[in-house]
Amino acid sequence: MEKAVDRRRYQFSLWTILVVTTVVAVTLGAFLQLPRWLIGYALFALFLVFPLFVASLVRQGLVWFGLLADLWTADEPYGRSVAGLARDCLRGLGLARAKGAKSPSLRDSLLIAAIYSLTLVGLWPALREIGLQISMSTFHSGGWTLTSAWQSFAEAVASGGYWLRLIKWESWSLGRWWLLFGLLTLLMLALAQLVSRLLSRPGWRLPVAETLARWLAFAPWLVALEMAFLIGVWIRSPNTVPEPSTGFVVGIFNWGLWHWDAWLDHGWLVRGAVPTIIVASVFFVEVTRWPWWLALVAAILLIPVTLLLSIATTVAYQNGFPW
């Protein structure tokens, strides 16, 4: 009788450990040979998606407990393929939904908005400090050491006053995006209603509740926009401490120094032009259902508004409103 062959494999064989260690070592070695600025951009890309990743974990936890509908679950299994992972990421950002899935309800959208907003606000003090250390180590290495970076981070995050001050600021700062895109949503609802009535096209009207739900579920993109503006500070000036300390970028410390062409400042254009085009384009397509070409034009026209609003937000936080 032929002896049965045990075909089981050890989970961590010596051969597997050797191969994995070699691959990791070669990858890290190649990574460290890259130009310092390229490493910085790669780290900032991971830095940008980190709060989105944390918020997505919280959202998935609510889905597991049945407190939130999962509109992003695939109808068919994608396995661990690259296409499957990409599809899941797009669904998490609201760019793709399961076949036949409706827009989220107002309740679910409120939960999504709260999850992503509170995650960003809560993480903001640590994010700002980590981002500053990434910037100093890759774009402005003079005098930077790992020891000094750790001391700076430990002192910052151990201070209760530091956390409260930055949480207060970020609640204010993120609020400007909710205000801007909320007003745009209301404006588009009114505009669609007016045009459909004038042209006798009932199909052009936007359903109010569904549109408001899509606006609230747009929260991940507002987080991405806020993070992109933060990263833009260090791309423009690596050793700069971000808001509310960057009014000096255009020399506006108070309303008496305000000028309406401040948005043309090179520093603010570097920070916000490209992120505005990307996020606003997605907004006009996914929330108000505009065609891509019209959404892109509207997003470009929105650049002065987003930059002036950002400058005004900083000045108002420091000095109050001018009236």
C-alpha positions as semicolon CSV with decimal commas, in nm:
position;residue;x (nm);y (nm);z (nm)
1;M;0,000;0,000;0,000
2;E;0,142;0,332;-0,104
3;K;0,220;0,562;0,183
4;A;0,014;0,880;0,186
5;V;0,212;1,192;0,121
6;D;0,155;1,480;0,356
7;R;0,109;1,779;0,126
8;R;0,070;2,037;0,400
9;R;0,309;2,331;0,393
10;Y;0,450;2,516;0,685
11;Q;0,324;2,874;0,699
12;F;0,669;3,017;0,761
13;S;0,934;2,793;0,612
14;L;1,302;2,883;0,608
15;W;1,282;2,927;0,231
16;T;0,988;3,170;0,265
17;I;1,168;3,370;0,533
18;L;1,480;3,391;0,315
19;V;1,288;3,506;0,008
20;V;1,079;3,763;0,195
21;T;1,382;3,902;0,378
22;T;1,578;3,931;0,055
23;V;1,295;4,104;-0,129
24;V;1,236;4,349;0,157
25;A;1,607;4,425;0,187
26;V;1,647;4,486;-0,186
27;T;1,333;4,703;-0,194
28;L;1,445;4,913;0,101
29;G;1,793;4,943;-0,042
30;A;1,657;5,065;-0,375
31;F;1,419;5,301;-0,197
32;L;1,699;5,459;0,006
33;Q;1,901;5,517;-0,311
34;L;1,626;5,731;-0,459
35;P;1,666;6,109;-0,455
36;R;1,562;6,254;-0,121
37;W;1,285;6,464;-0,275
38;L;1,133;6,160;-0,445
39;I;1,124;5,974;-0,115
40;G;0,952;6,277;0,035
41;Y;0,678;6,274;-0,227
42;A;0,624;5,900;-0,176
43;L;0,594;5,946;0,201
44;F;0,354;6,236;0,154
45;A;0,134;6,019;-0,069
46;L;0,103;5,768;0,216
47;F;0,059;6,055;0,460
48;L;-0,235;6,189;0,258
49;V;-0,430;5,863;0,258
50;F;-0,361;5,774;0,622
51;P;-0,662;5,957;0,776
52;L;-0,879;5,818;0,496
53;F;-0,759;5,468;0,586
54;V;-0,832;5,517;0,957
55;A;-1,178;5,659;0,886
56;S;-1,250;5,372;0,647
57;L;-1,169;5,123;0,924
58;V;-1,416;5,299;1,153
59;R;-1,678;5,301;0,877
60;Q;-1,626;4,930;0,814
61;G;-1,665;4,862;1,184
62;L;-2,007;5,030;1,179
63;V;-2,097;4,820;0,875
64;W;-2,006;4,501;1,061
65;F;-2,228;4,601;1,355
66;G;-2,515;4,679;1,121
67;L;-2,517;5,051;1,200
68;L;-2,428;5,161;0,848
69;A;-2,531;5,029;0,508
70;D;-2,248;4,896;0,293
71;L;-2,305;5,045;-0,051
72;W;-1,953;4,963;-0,159
73;T;-1,967;4,583;-0,137
74;A;-1,896;4,418;-0,469
75;D;-2,169;4,205;-0,624
76;E;-1,907;3,965;-0,749
77;P;-1,588;3,850;-0,573
78;Y;-1,274;4,022;-0,697
79;G;-1,036;3,824;-0,483
80;R;-0,701;3,987;-0,411
81;S;-0,642;4,116;-0,760
82;V;-0,519;4,468;-0,827
83;A;-0,848;4,540;-1,003
84;G;-1,041;4,431;-0,696
85;L;-0,837;4,650;-0,464
86;A;-0,871;4,947;-0,698
87;R;-1,247;4,895;-0,719
88;D;-1,274;4,884;-0,340
89;C;-1,077;5,209;-0,309
90;L;-1,301;5,379;-0,564
91;R;-1,611;5,259;-0,384
92;G;-1,476;5,393;-0,057
93;L;-1,445;5,736;-0,215
94;G;-1,793;5,714;-0,361
95;L;-1,673;5,685;-0,721
96;A;-1,810;5,334;-0,772
97;R;-2,096;5,148;-0,613
98;A;-2,230;4,798;-0,629
99;K;-2,443;4,737;-0,936
100;G;-2,791;4,871;-0,882
101;A;-2,702;5,034;-0,549
102;K;-2,876;5,359;-0,466
103;S;-2,723;5,669;-0,317
104;P;-2,681;5,645;0,062
105;S;-2,965;5,757;0,283
106;L;-2,943;6,088;0,468
107;R;-2,883;5,899;0,792
108;D;-2,597;5,694;0,648
109;S;-2,452;6,002;0,480
110;L;-2,456;6,191;0,810
111;L;-2,267;5,903;0,970
112;I;-2,012;5,902;0,688
113;A;-1,965;6,279;0,716
114;A;-1,921;6,254;1,094
115;I;-1,676;5,961;1,075
116;Y;-1,440;6,123;0,825
117;S;-1,461;6,473;0,972
118;L;-1,406;6,367;1,332
119;T;-1,121;6,134;1,233
120;L;-0,935;6,414;1,058
121;V;-0,996;6,665;1,338
122;G;-0,891;6,416;1,606
123;L;-0,574;6,313;1,423
124;W;-0,479;6,663;1,309
125;P;-0,228;6,752;1,587
126;A;-0,031;6,431;1,524
127;L;-0,066;6,460;1,146
128;R;0,074;6,812;1,143
129;E;0,375;6,713;1,350
130;I;0,444;6,398;1,148
131;G;0,410;6,586;0,819
132;L;0,651;6,854;0,939
133;Q;0,911;6,590;1,027
134;I;0,869;6,424;0,685
135;S;0,923;6,760;0,522
136;M;1,227;6,850;0,732
137;S;1,393;6,512;0,680
138;T;1,346;6,493;0,302
139;F;1,329;6,850;0,172
140;H;1,520;7,048;0,437
141;S;1,763;6,813;0,608
142;G;1,992;7,079;0,757
143;G;2,012;7,021;1,132
144;W;1,747;6,749;1,125
145;T;1,811;6,428;1,318
146;L;1,589;6,140;1,415
147;T;1,650;6,220;1,783
148;S;1,543;6,582;1,744
149;A;1,238;6,475;1,542
150;W;1,129;6,231;1,810
151;Q;1,180;6,487;2,087
152;S;0,978;6,744;1,896
153;F;0,696;6,498;1,830
154;A;0,689;6,370;2,190
155;E;0,680;6,724;2,334
156;A;0,404;6,828;2,096
157;V;0,169;6,533;2,141
158;A;0,222;6,525;2,519
159;S;0,088;6,877;2,554
160;G;-0,285;6,899;2,618
161;G;-0,284;7,263;2,514
162;Y;-0,125;7,170;2,180
163;W;-0,399;6,916;2,105
164;L;-0,685;7,145;2,207
165;R;-0,547;7,439;2,009
166;L;-0,502;7,241;1,688
167;I;-0,830;7,051;1,721
168;K;-1,004;7,386;1,755
169;W;-0,823;7,519;1,450
170;E;-0,890;7,214;1,235
171;S;-1,260;7,213;1,322
172;W;-1,267;7,570;1,192
173;S;-1,050;7,493;0,889
174;L;-1,239;7,183;0,774
175;G;-1,562;7,376;0,823
176;R;-1,474;7,604;0,532
177;W;-1,494;7,312;0,290
178;W;-1,829;7,199;0,428
179;L;-1,954;7,556;0,395
180;L;-1,823;7,604;0,040
181;F;-1,948;7,276;-0,103
182;G;-2,271;7,297;0,094
183;L;-2,348;7,636;-0,061
184;L;-2,254;7,499;-0,403
185;T;-2,493;7,208;-0,352
186;L;-2,780;7,440;-0,264
187;L;-2,693;7,664;-0,559
188;M;-2,689;7,370;-0,800
189;L;-3,022;7,246;-0,667
190;A;-3,178;7,587;-0,724
191;L;-3,014;7,623;-1,066
192;A;-3,132;7,280;-1,182
193;Q;-3,484;7,360;-1,067
194;L;-3,483;7,694;-1,252
195;V;-3,338;7,560;-1,577
196;S;-3,569;7,259;-1,585
197;R;-3,868;7,489;-1,542
198;L;-3,756;7,742;-1,803
199;L;-3,673;7,474;-2,061
200;S;-3,959;7,243;-1,963
201;R;-3,716;6,960;-1,884
202;P;-3,842;6,790;-1,565
203;G;-3,567;6,530;-1,595
204;W;-3,304;6,796;-1,527
205;R;-3,424;6,853;-1,173
206;L;-3,208;6,716;-0,895
207;P;-3,380;6,514;-0,620
208;V;-3,322;6,721;-0,307
209;A;-3,279;6,448;-0,045
210;E;-3,061;6,232;-0,268
211;T;-2,838;6,525;-0,368
212;L;-2,792;6,632;-0,006
213;A;-2,704;6,273;0,083
214;R;-2,441;6,264;-0,191
215;W;-2,297;6,593;-0,061
216;L;-2,262;6,453;0,291
217;A;-2,111;6,130;0,157
218;F;-1,857;6,347;-0,027
219;A;-1,673;6,380;0,308
220;P;-1,371;6,161;0,213
221;W;-1,287;6,404;-0,066
222;L;-1,304;6,700;0,172
223;V;-1,054;6,520;0,395
224;A;-0,829;6,460;0,093
225;L;-0,856;6,827;-0,006
226;E;-0,765;6,946;0,342
227;M;-0,468;6,708;0,357
228;A;-0,350;6,821;0,012
229;F;-0,356;7,186;0,122
230;L;-0,152;7,088;0,429
231;I;0,107;6,900;0,224
232;G;0,127;7,195;-0,015
233;V;0,266;7,407;0,269
234;W;0,576;7,189;0,290
235;I;0,617;7,142;-0,084
236;R;0,636;7,520;-0,113
237;S;0,834;7,584;0,208
238;P;0,969;7,271;0,383
239;N;1,048;7,429;0,721
240;T;0,718;7,615;0,760
241;V;0,474;7,559;1,044
242;P;0,123;7,536;0,889
243;E;-0,190;7,731;0,979
244;P;-0,290;7,923;1,167
245;S;0,066;8,052;1,127
246;T;0,099;8,100;0,750
247;G;-0,073;8,434;0,691
248;F;0,270;8,570;0,605
249;V;0,256;8,380;0,273
250;V;0,082;8,680;0,115
251;G;0,158;8,931;0,387
252;I;-0,201;8,939;0,515
253;F;-0,208;8,947;0,895
254;N;-0,532;9,140;0,928
255;W;-0,825;9,264;0,720
256;G;-0,657;9,600;0,662
257;L;-0,396;9,422;0,448
258;W;-0,655;9,224;0,251
259;H;-0,641;9,236;-0,129
260;W;-0,862;9,044;-0,368
261;D;-0,582;8,924;-0,594
262;A;-0,414;8,743;-0,305
263;W;-0,513;8,412;-0,461
264;L;-0,251;8,474;-0,734
265;D;0,026;8,430;-0,477
266;H;0,260;8,153;-0,593
267;G;0,255;7,979;-0,257
268;W;-0,121;7,945;-0,250
269;L;-0,138;7,836;-0,613
270;V;0,114;7,560;-0,538
271;R;-0,090;7,452;-0,238
272;G;-0,435;7,455;-0,380
273;A;-0,473;7,477;-0,757
274;V;-0,435;7,110;-0,850
275;P;-0,621;6,970;-0,544
276;T;-0,909;7,210;-0,613
277;I;-0,937;7,100;-0,976
278;I;-0,941;6,731;-0,883
279;V;-1,178;6,745;-0,587
280;A;-1,415;7,003;-0,733
281;S;-1,438;6,806;-1,058
282;V;-1,539;6,496;-0,865
283;F;-1,793;6,704;-0,673
284;F;-1,966;6,838;-0,983
285;V;-1,973;6,492;-1,142
286;E;-2,072;6,276;-0,844
287;V;-2,287;6,514;-0,640
288;T;-2,456;6,739;-0,899
289;R;-2,429;6,489;-1,189
290;W;-2,263;6,723;-1,438
291;P;-2,072;6,587;-1,740
292;W;-1,696;6,568;-1,697
293;W;-1,608;6,847;-1,941
294;L;-1,843;7,094;-1,769
295;A;-1,728;6,979;-1,424
296;L;-1,364;7,041;-1,519
297;V;-1,438;7,395;-1,642
298;A;-1,634;7,474;-1,323
299;A;-1,353;7,332;-1,106
300;I;-1,092;7,557;-1,273
301;L;-1,315;7,860;-1,222
302;L;-1,345;7,764;-0,855
303;I;-0,970;7,801;-0,786
304;P;-0,983;8,172;-0,690
305;V;-1,277;8,101;-0,459
306;T;-1,107;7,818;-0,270
307;L;-0,780;8,008;-0,230
308;L;-0,942;8,333;-0,119
309;L;-1,163;8,138;0,121
310;S;-0,855;7,967;0,267
311;I;-0,674;8,297;0,318
312;A;-0,985;8,455;0,467
313;T;-1,028;8,158;0,702
314;T;-0,681;8,212;0,848
315;V;-0,727;8,587;0,886
316;A;-1,072;8,546;1,042
317;Y;-0,941;8,286;1,286
318;Q;-0,673;8,527;1,405
319;N;-0,867;8,854;1,393
320;G;-1,236;8,773;1,372
321;F;-1,461;8,882;1,087
322;P;-1,432;9,240;0,955
323;W;-1,791;9,338;1,038
